[in-house]
Coordinates of C-alpha atoms in Angstrom, one line a residue:
M1 CA -30.7 63.6 -40.0
S2 CA -29.4 62.8 -43.5
D3 CA -26.2 64.4 -44.6
I4 CA -26.5 63.9 -48.4
T5 CA -23.7 66.4 -49.2
T6 CA -21.2 64.4 -47.2
F7 CA -22.6 61.1 -48.6
F8 CA -22.0 62.3 -52.2
R9 CA -18.5 63.6 -51.5
Q10 CA -17.3 60.4 -49.8
A11 CA -19.2 58.2 -52.3
A12 CA -17.1 59.7 -55.0
D13 CA -14.0 58.5 -53.2
I14 CA -15.4 54.9 -53.2
V15 CA -16.9 54.6 -56.7
G16 CA -15.2 57.5 -58.6
A17 CA -16.7 60.9 -59.4
D18 CA -17.9 59.7 -62.8
N19 CA -20.2 57.1 -61.0
V20 CA -21.9 59.6 -58.7
V21 CA -25.1 61.2 -60.0
T22 CA -26.3 64.2 -58.0
P23 CA -30.0 65.1 -57.9
E24 CA -29.4 68.1 -60.1
T25 CA -27.9 65.9 -62.9
E26 CA -29.9 66.0 -66.1
A27 CA -29.5 62.2 -66.4
G28 CA -30.8 61.5 -62.9
Y29 CA -33.0 58.5 -62.1
A30 CA -36.6 58.9 -62.9
D31 CA -39.7 56.9 -63.9
P32 CA -39.8 57.0 -67.7
Y33 CA -43.6 56.8 -67.6
P34 CA -44.7 58.8 -64.5
L35 CA -48.3 58.7 -63.5
H36 CA -47.6 61.8 -61.4
T37 CA -45.8 64.6 -63.2
G38 CA -43.4 66.9 -61.4
R39 CA -41.5 64.2 -59.5
P40 CA -37.8 65.3 -59.6
S41 CA -35.0 63.0 -60.8
A42 CA -33.1 61.2 -58.0
G43 CA -29.4 61.1 -57.5
G44 CA -27.5 57.8 -57.5
V45 CA -24.2 55.9 -57.1
R46 CA -22.9 53.1 -59.3
P47 CA -20.6 50.7 -57.5
A48 CA -18.6 48.1 -59.5
S49 CA -17.8 45.5 -56.9
V50 CA -19.1 43.8 -53.8
E51 CA -16.6 45.7 -51.7
E52 CA -17.8 49.0 -53.1
V53 CA -21.4 48.1 -52.3
Q54 CA -20.4 47.3 -48.8
A55 CA -18.5 50.6 -48.4
I56 CA -21.5 52.5 -49.8
V57 CA -23.9 50.8 -47.4
R58 CA -21.6 51.6 -44.4
L59 CA -21.4 55.2 -45.6
A60 CA -25.2 55.4 -45.9
N61 CA -25.4 54.3 -42.2
E62 CA -22.9 56.9 -41.1
T63 CA -24.6 59.8 -43.0
G64 CA -28.2 58.7 -42.5
T65 CA -28.7 58.4 -46.2
A66 CA -31.5 56.2 -47.6
L67 CA -30.6 54.0 -50.5
W68 CA -33.0 52.6 -53.2
T69 CA -31.5 49.5 -54.9
V70 CA -32.0 48.8 -58.6
S71 CA -30.2 46.2 -60.7
R72 CA -30.6 48.0 -64.0
G73 CA -33.7 50.1 -63.4
K74 CA -35.7 48.6 -66.3
N75 CA -38.8 47.8 -64.3
L76 CA -41.0 49.6 -66.7
G77 CA -44.6 50.1 -65.8
Y78 CA -43.7 49.8 -62.1
G79 CA -41.6 52.9 -61.6
G80 CA -38.4 52.2 -63.6
A81 CA -35.4 53.3 -61.6
A82 CA -37.1 55.9 -59.5
P83 CA -37.1 55.5 -55.7
R84 CA -40.1 55.7 -53.5
T85 CA -39.3 59.2 -52.1
G86 CA -37.2 62.1 -53.3
D87 CA -34.6 61.9 -50.5
Q88 CA -33.6 58.3 -51.4
I89 CA -30.3 57.8 -53.4
V90 CA -30.4 55.1 -56.1
L91 CA -27.9 52.3 -55.6
D92 CA -27.5 51.3 -59.2
L93 CA -25.8 47.9 -59.7
S94 CA -25.7 48.0 -63.5
R95 CA -21.8 48.1 -63.5
M96 CA -21.7 44.8 -61.7
D97 CA -22.2 42.8 -64.9
A98 CA -19.9 39.8 -64.6
I99 CA -21.1 36.3 -65.7
Q100 CA -18.8 34.6 -63.2
K101 CA -19.5 31.0 -64.0
V102 CA -21.6 28.8 -66.4
D103 CA -21.8 25.1 -65.7
P104 CA -23.0 23.4 -68.9
E105 CA -23.3 20.0 -67.3
L106 CA -25.4 20.8 -64.2
A107 CA -27.0 23.7 -66.1
Y108 CA -26.6 26.8 -63.9
A109 CA -24.9 30.2 -64.0
V110 CA -23.5 32.5 -61.3
I111 CA -24.0 36.1 -62.2
E112 CA -24.1 39.7 -60.9
P113 CA -27.1 42.0 -60.9
G114 CA -26.0 44.0 -64.0
V115 CA -26.1 40.9 -66.3
T116 CA -29.0 41.3 -68.8
F117 CA -30.9 38.6 -70.6
F118 CA -29.1 39.7 -73.8
N119 CA -25.8 39.3 -72.0
L120 CA -26.5 35.8 -70.8
F121 CA -28.0 34.7 -74.1
D122 CA -25.1 36.0 -76.1
H123 CA -22.6 34.4 -73.7
I124 CA -24.2 31.0 -74.2
Q125 CA -24.5 31.4 -77.9
E126 CA -20.9 32.6 -78.3
N127 CA -19.6 29.6 -76.2
K128 CA -21.8 27.1 -78.0
L129 CA -23.3 25.9 -74.8
S130 CA -26.3 23.6 -75.0
L131 CA -28.3 25.7 -72.6
F132 CA -31.6 27.6 -72.8
V133 CA -32.2 31.0 -71.1
S134 CA -35.8 31.8 -70.0
V135 CA -36.5 35.4 -70.9
P136 CA -39.3 37.9 -70.1
A137 CA -40.9 40.3 -72.5
L138 CA -38.0 42.7 -72.7
G139 CA -34.4 41.4 -72.8
W140 CA -32.6 44.5 -71.5
G141 CA -33.4 44.0 -67.9
S142 CA -31.4 42.3 -65.2
V143 CA -31.7 38.5 -64.9
L144 CA -31.4 38.7 -61.1
G145 CA -33.5 41.8 -60.8
N146 CA -36.3 40.1 -62.6
A147 CA -36.1 37.0 -60.5
L148 CA -35.9 38.9 -57.2
D149 CA -39.0 40.8 -58.1
R150 CA -40.7 37.5 -59.0
G151 CA -40.9 38.3 -62.7
Y152 CA -41.4 35.5 -65.2
G153 CA -40.4 34.2 -68.6
M154 CA -42.2 32.1 -71.2
S155 CA -40.4 28.7 -70.8
P156 CA -40.6 25.7 -68.5
Y157 CA -38.1 27.6 -66.3
G158 CA -40.3 30.7 -66.5
D159 CA -41.0 31.1 -62.8
H160 CA -37.7 32.8 -62.4
V161 CA -37.6 33.2 -58.6
Q162 CA -37.8 29.4 -58.3
Q163 CA -34.6 29.1 -60.4
L164 CA -32.5 31.1 -57.9
C165 CA -30.1 28.9 -55.9
G166 CA -27.6 30.4 -53.6
L167 CA -27.5 34.2 -52.9
E168 CA -24.7 36.4 -51.9
V169 CA -26.1 39.4 -50.0
V170 CA -24.8 42.6 -48.5
L171 CA -26.8 43.2 -45.3
P172 CA -27.9 46.6 -44.1
D173 CA -24.8 46.9 -41.8
G174 CA -22.5 46.3 -44.8
S175 CA -21.6 42.7 -43.8
L176 CA -21.7 39.8 -46.3
L177 CA -23.9 36.7 -46.2
R178 CA -24.3 33.7 -48.4
T179 CA -27.5 31.6 -48.3
G180 CA -28.1 27.8 -48.6
M181 CA -25.3 25.5 -49.5
W182 CA -23.2 28.5 -50.6
A183 CA -22.7 29.2 -46.9
L184 CA -20.4 26.2 -47.0
E185 CA -16.8 27.2 -47.9
D186 CA -16.0 26.1 -51.4
S187 CA -18.9 23.6 -51.6
P188 CA -19.8 22.1 -55.0
L189 CA -23.4 22.2 -53.8
A190 CA -23.4 26.0 -53.6
N191 CA -25.7 26.6 -56.6
V192 CA -27.2 23.1 -57.2
F193 CA -29.2 22.6 -54.0
K194 CA -31.6 25.2 -52.5
G195 CA -31.8 24.1 -48.9
G196 CA -29.1 24.8 -46.3
F197 CA -29.3 23.8 -42.7
G198 CA -32.2 25.3 -40.7
P199 CA -34.7 27.8 -42.0
N200 CA -34.3 28.7 -45.7
I201 CA -33.9 32.5 -45.8
D202 CA -33.5 33.1 -49.5
Q203 CA -37.1 34.4 -49.9
L204 CA -36.4 37.1 -47.4
F205 CA -34.4 38.9 -50.1
T206 CA -37.0 38.8 -52.8
Q207 CA -39.1 42.0 -53.3
S208 CA -37.2 43.1 -50.2
G209 CA -35.3 45.9 -48.4
L210 CA -33.6 43.5 -46.1
G211 CA -30.4 43.1 -48.1
I212 CA -28.7 43.7 -51.5
V213 CA -28.2 40.6 -53.6
V214 CA -24.8 41.1 -55.3
R215 CA -24.3 37.6 -56.8
A216 CA -26.6 34.6 -57.2
G217 CA -26.8 31.2 -58.9
I218 CA -29.6 30.7 -61.4
W219 CA -30.6 27.4 -63.0
L220 CA -30.8 27.1 -66.8
M221 CA -32.7 24.7 -68.9
P222 CA -30.8 22.1 -71.1
W223 CA -31.4 22.9 -74.7
P224 CA -34.2 20.6 -76.1
E225 CA -33.9 18.1 -79.0
V226 CA -37.1 19.5 -80.6
F227 CA -38.9 22.8 -80.3
V228 CA -42.5 23.4 -81.1
S229 CA -44.2 26.8 -81.5
G230 CA -48.0 26.6 -81.2
D231 CA -51.0 28.9 -81.2
I232 CA -54.8 28.6 -80.6
K233 CA -57.3 31.0 -82.0
V234 CA -60.7 31.3 -80.4
D235 CA -63.5 33.0 -82.3
R236 CA -65.9 33.9 -79.5
I237 CA -65.3 36.0 -76.4
E238 CA -67.7 33.7 -74.3
D239 CA -65.4 30.7 -75.0
L240 CA -62.7 32.1 -72.7
P241 CA -63.7 29.8 -69.8
L242 CA -63.3 26.7 -72.0
L243 CA -59.9 27.9 -73.2
I244 CA -58.6 28.8 -69.7
N245 CA -59.8 25.6 -68.1
R246 CA -58.3 23.3 -70.7
I247 CA -55.0 25.1 -70.8
A248 CA -54.7 25.0 -67.0
D249 CA -55.7 21.3 -66.9
L250 CA -53.0 20.5 -69.4
R251 CA -50.5 22.6 -67.4
R252 CA -51.4 20.7 -64.2
R253 CA -50.9 17.4 -66.1
E254 CA -47.5 18.7 -67.5
V255 CA -48.6 18.3 -71.1
F256 CA -48.1 22.1 -71.5
Q257 CA -44.6 22.9 -70.2
N258 CA -44.7 26.7 -70.1
N259 CA -47.1 29.4 -69.0
C260 CA -49.3 29.8 -72.1
L261 CA -50.0 33.4 -73.0
V262 CA -53.6 34.4 -73.9
G263 CA -54.1 37.8 -75.5
N264 CA -57.1 39.8 -76.8
V265 CA -57.5 41.7 -80.0
V266 CA -56.4 45.1 -78.5
R267 CA -53.1 43.4 -77.4
A268 CA -52.5 42.2 -80.9
G269 CA -53.4 45.7 -82.2
T270 CA -50.8 47.4 -80.0
M271 CA -48.1 45.3 -81.8
N272 CA -49.4 46.3 -85.2
G273 CA -49.0 50.1 -85.3
P274 CA -50.5 53.0 -83.4
R275 CA -54.1 53.3 -82.3
S276 CA -54.8 55.7 -85.1
R277 CA -54.4 52.9 -87.6
W278 CA -57.5 51.3 -86.2
Y279 CA -59.5 54.1 -84.6
T280 CA -59.3 57.9 -84.0
G281 CA -62.4 58.5 -81.9
D282 CA -62.7 59.3 -78.2
G283 CA -63.3 56.7 -75.5
S284 CA -62.6 53.0 -75.7
I285 CA -62.4 51.3 -79.1
P286 CA -66.0 50.2 -79.9
D287 CA -66.8 46.5 -80.2
D288 CA -67.6 46.7 -83.9
V289 CA -64.1 48.2 -84.5
V290 CA -62.5 45.5 -82.5
E291 CA -64.4 43.0 -84.7
E292 CA -62.9 44.7 -87.8
M293 CA -59.4 44.6 -86.3
K294 CA -59.8 40.9 -85.6
E295 CA -60.8 40.2 -89.2
K296 CA -58.0 42.3 -90.7
M297 CA -55.3 40.7 -88.5
G298 CA -56.7 37.2 -89.1
I299 CA -56.9 36.4 -85.4
G300 CA -59.4 35.3 -82.8
H301 CA -61.0 37.2 -80.0
W302 CA -58.6 35.2 -77.8
N303 CA -55.2 34.1 -79.1
A304 CA -53.1 31.7 -77.1
R305 CA -49.5 30.9 -77.6
F306 CA -47.5 28.0 -76.2
A307 CA -44.3 26.1 -76.9
L308 CA -43.1 22.5 -76.4
Y309 CA -39.6 21.3 -75.6
G310 CA -38.1 17.8 -75.5
E311 CA -37.3 14.7 -77.5
P312 CA -39.3 13.7 -80.6
G313 CA -41.4 10.8 -79.1
M314 CA -42.5 13.0 -76.1
I315 CA -43.3 15.9 -78.4
R316 CA -45.5 13.7 -80.7
E317 CA -47.5 12.5 -77.7
R318 CA -47.9 16.0 -76.3
I319 CA -49.2 17.3 -79.7
K320 CA -51.6 14.4 -80.0
I321 CA -53.1 15.2 -76.5
I322 CA -53.3 19.0 -77.3
E323 CA -55.0 18.4 -80.7
E324 CA -57.6 16.2 -79.0
T325 CA -58.2 18.7 -76.2
F326 CA -58.8 21.7 -78.5
D327 CA -60.8 19.9 -81.2
L328 CA -63.7 22.3 -80.5
P329 CA -66.1 24.5 -82.5
G330 CA -64.6 27.9 -83.0
F331 CA -61.1 26.8 -81.9
T332 CA -58.2 26.7 -84.4
L333 CA -54.9 25.0 -83.4
N334 CA -51.6 25.4 -85.3
T335 CA -48.3 23.8 -84.4
R336 CA -44.9 24.2 -86.1
V337 CA -42.3 21.5 -85.2
Y338 CA -38.6 22.2 -85.5
E339 CA -36.1 19.4 -85.3
G340 CA -32.4 19.4 -85.8
K341 CA -30.7 17.9 -88.8
D342 CA -29.3 14.4 -88.9
G343 CA -30.4 13.6 -85.4
A344 CA -28.8 16.6 -83.8
K345 CA -30.6 19.0 -81.4
V346 CA -32.5 21.8 -82.9
T347 CA -30.7 25.1 -83.2
Y348 CA -31.8 28.6 -83.9
D349 CA -30.8 28.2 -87.5
D350 CA -33.5 25.5 -87.8
I351 CA -36.3 27.8 -86.4
A352 CA -38.2 30.2 -88.6
P353 CA -37.5 33.9 -87.6
A354 CA -41.2 34.4 -86.8
D355 CA -40.9 31.7 -84.1
Q356 CA -37.7 32.9 -82.6
T357 CA -39.6 34.5 -79.8
T358 CA -39.3 34.7 -76.0
M359 CA -40.8 31.2 -75.9
A360 CA -37.8 30.1 -77.8
G361 CA -35.6 31.8 -75.3
V362 CA -34.7 34.7 -77.6
P363 CA -34.5 38.1 -75.8
T364 CA -36.0 41.0 -77.7
L365 CA -37.1 44.7 -77.3
K366 CA -40.1 44.4 -79.7
P367 CA -42.8 44.9 -77.0
L368 CA -41.5 48.5 -76.6
D369 CA -43.3 49.2 -79.9
T370 CA -46.6 49.1 -77.9
I371 CA -45.7 52.2 -75.9
G372 CA -46.7 54.4 -78.9
W373 CA -50.3 53.2 -78.9
Y374 CA -51.8 56.6 -78.0
A375 CA -48.9 58.9 -78.9
E376 CA -45.3 58.9 -80.1
D377 CA -44.3 60.0 -76.5
G378 CA -46.2 57.2 -74.9
G379 CA -46.1 55.5 -71.6
H380 CA -47.9 52.8 -69.6
I381 CA -48.5 51.3 -66.2
D382 CA -49.1 47.6 -65.6
I383 CA -51.7 46.2 -63.2
A384 CA -51.4 42.5 -62.9
P385 CA -53.5 40.8 -60.3
L386 CA -53.3 37.1 -59.7
V387 CA -56.5 35.2 -60.4
P388 CA -57.4 31.5 -59.8
A389 CA -57.2 29.6 -63.1
R390 CA -61.0 28.9 -63.2
G391 CA -62.4 29.9 -66.6
E392 CA -65.8 31.2 -65.5
E393 CA -64.2 33.3 -62.7
V394 CA -61.7 34.8 -65.2
L395 CA -64.5 35.7 -67.7
D396 CA -66.5 37.3 -64.9
F397 CA -63.6 39.5 -63.8
Y398 CA -62.8 40.3 -67.4
G399 CA -66.3 41.7 -67.8
E400 CA -65.9 43.9 -64.7
V401 CA -62.5 45.2 -65.8
K402 CA -63.7 45.9 -69.3
A403 CA -66.6 48.0 -67.9
L404 CA -64.0 50.0 -65.9
Y405 CA -61.8 50.6 -69.0
T406 CA -64.9 51.8 -70.9
K407 CA -65.9 54.1 -68.0
Y408 CA -62.5 55.8 -68.1
G409 CA -62.1 55.8 -71.9
F410 CA -59.2 53.4 -72.3
D411 CA -58.7 50.4 -74.5
L412 CA -58.6 47.1 -72.6
Y413 CA -55.3 45.3 -73.2
I414 CA -55.3 41.7 -71.9
G415 CA -52.5 39.3 -71.6
Y416 CA -53.3 36.3 -69.4
H417 CA -50.2 34.2 -68.4
V418 CA -51.8 30.8 -67.5
Y419 CA -50.2 28.5 -65.0
A420 CA -51.4 25.3 -63.5
R421 CA -53.5 26.8 -60.7
H422 CA -53.5 30.6 -61.3
L423 CA -53.0 33.1 -64.0
V424 CA -51.5 36.6 -64.1
H425 CA -54.2 38.9 -65.3
V426 CA -51.9 41.4 -67.1
T427 CA -53.7 44.6 -68.1
M428 CA -51.8 47.7 -69.3
I429 CA -53.0 51.2 -69.2
F430 CA -51.4 53.2 -72.1
F431 CA -51.2 56.9 -72.0
E432 CA -49.4 60.0 -73.5
N433 CA -46.6 61.1 -71.2
G434 CA -47.4 64.5 -69.6
N435 CA -51.1 64.5 -70.7
E436 CA -52.5 65.5 -67.3
E437 CA -56.1 64.8 -68.2
Q438 CA -55.3 61.4 -69.4
L439 CA -53.0 60.6 -66.5
A440 CA -55.7 61.5 -64.0
R441 CA -58.0 59.0 -65.7
A442 CA -55.2 56.4 -65.7
R443 CA -54.7 56.8 -62.0
A444 CA -58.4 56.5 -61.3
L445 CA -58.7 53.4 -63.5
Y446 CA -55.7 51.7 -61.9
E447 CA -57.2 52.3 -58.4
D448 CA -60.6 51.0 -59.4
V449 CA -59.2 47.9 -61.0
R450 CA -57.0 47.2 -58.0
Q451 CA -60.0 47.6 -55.7
A452 CA -62.2 45.4 -57.9
A453 CA -59.5 42.7 -57.6
A454 CA -59.2 43.2 -53.9
R455 CA -62.9 42.7 -53.3
R456 CA -62.5 39.3 -54.9
G457 CA -59.4 38.4 -52.9
Y458 CA -57.1 39.0 -55.9
T459 CA -54.0 41.2 -55.7
P460 CA -51.1 42.3 -58.0
Y461 CA -48.0 40.1 -57.7
R462 CA -45.9 43.3 -57.8
G463 CA -46.8 46.9 -57.8
H464 CA -45.8 50.4 -59.0
I465 CA -43.8 52.4 -56.5
D466 CA -46.8 54.7 -56.0
N467 CA -49.1 51.9 -55.0
M468 CA -46.9 49.6 -52.8
D469 CA -48.5 50.8 -49.6
D470 CA -52.0 50.2 -50.8
I471 CA -51.2 46.7 -52.0
A472 CA -49.4 45.8 -48.8
A473 CA -52.5 46.9 -46.8
E474 CA -54.6 44.4 -48.6
F475 CA -52.9 41.5 -46.7
S476 CA -55.0 42.3 -43.7
F477 CA -55.4 39.0 -41.9
N478 CA -55.2 39.4 -38.1
D479 CA -54.6 43.1 -38.2
N480 CA -52.0 42.9 -41.0
A481 CA -49.9 40.4 -39.1
V482 CA -47.7 39.7 -42.1
L483 CA -46.7 43.4 -42.5
R484 CA -46.1 43.7 -38.8
F485 CA -43.8 40.7 -38.9
Q486 CA -41.9 42.2 -41.9
E487 CA -41.5 45.5 -40.0
K488 CA -40.0 43.6 -37.1
L489 CA -37.5 42.0 -39.4
K490 CA -36.8 45.4 -41.0
D491 CA -36.1 47.1 -37.6
A492 CA -33.9 44.2 -36.4
L493 CA -31.7 44.0 -39.6
D494 CA -31.8 47.6 -40.6
P495 CA -32.2 49.7 -37.5
N496 CA -31.2 52.9 -39.3
G497 CA -33.7 52.3 -42.0
I498 CA -31.4 52.9 -44.9
L499 CA -32.1 50.1 -47.4
S500 CA -35.0 50.7 -49.8
P501 CA -37.4 52.4 -47.3
G502 CA -41.0 51.6 -48.3
K503 CA -40.1 48.8 -50.6
Q504 CA -43.3 46.6 -50.9
G505 CA -44.9 48.8 -48.3
V506 CA -42.4 48.0 -45.5
W507 CA -41.1 51.2 -43.9
P508 CA -38.5 51.5 -41.1
A509 CA -39.6 52.6 -37.7
R510 CA -38.3 56.2 -38.2
L511 CA -40.7 56.7 -41.2
R512 CA -43.6 54.4 -40.3
N513 CA -45.9 57.2 -39.1
S514 CA -44.8 59.9 -41.5

């Protein structure tokens, strides 16, 4: 049985009383955009070192206290810093914010979980290092937390989990492990080669409750000689398959270097003021109003953004191929080429402010403006199933999702992140915080979209804390063999079940039938 009172008292001796947050504390840990109101704030502890993390984990075992690990707790739309259940104590790693090493020659960094994209970007700029940081939509989150949850950015290095190289992990018994070549004492290969000797175990600690990553190496991109910001406008909704197929083909052939972002009109509208600027009626925004929004913003029904990076000769050839590929009726292509002065590499001073975006490696908080779409006190939940990058299939699913959004009276926000063989079908459900009627519709819409995706064999690549069990259950081959295997690992490594119970639907034995 958990002894939380003893845990908090002894945790204060480890991390200091100022770094212990009891459940009654006003500034406790909570989902900033809760789909279910009434969930109480959780308590937490904030260690500042690997040794303090180890001590907290040992204390959790001794007192039977479950921990829920967050790096900075900025996983908005997926639960934020809130744990899965009310008796879990948040292990907040935000004070562990050291950039321990940046190697400008081999282009990697060794960092702690509290390092944000802003922190790493500023460090590189202040030290005038010729390195490029791949950043996601919001720059205040943890670099490691984003990679470990398989988040992504907008650059050639945008598949962030693939850039991890060498993890230092506190295991559920409080012991310390290093993976890959970092397991060699003082090896110069520690953060430059992923493989070690024997099975590679790094992926066991992504989206995982099997350990706490307290340091890791992450690869960075060398800064390019030339940067290009490009966009493609497509007038007709029915031309989506042509757009998706051609983007994915160019990505497979490595003409496009990053995951192009394709957005719809509502997505653009959310970044240009509240909904009331465009429409004040009930239900989803009508198609004729969407057409008016499109004309007023001077955009297409589909709007793709991409970037190019490299030396001038390669850039010219890439642009030539892209121009030929999208020379189509109803398609408009624009590219803006930025080169350095006197043969030097391009710098941010050379790039127009409008193009200093996440695709240029610039962290920002601008997407937070979209939260006020329905109300000043707004919130959102993300549902982002993976879909094969086949244009007709994408359009067909779009039609089904649009009908569901119309059924429940929400505006369909689309942001497709197109890779070589799949895309991330990002849809957001915006709502007013605390609006019970709207929240009920949002919960029902989320579930219907998830089930519509599941019927097609699609699934979200990550999920809200309230939906992790349902998503895990979708992986049903051979009586959910993969989940049963994950549970065996959980029971072997964490017999007391104290690290992030329920993370990604994997519960310890003591809670499995609760």
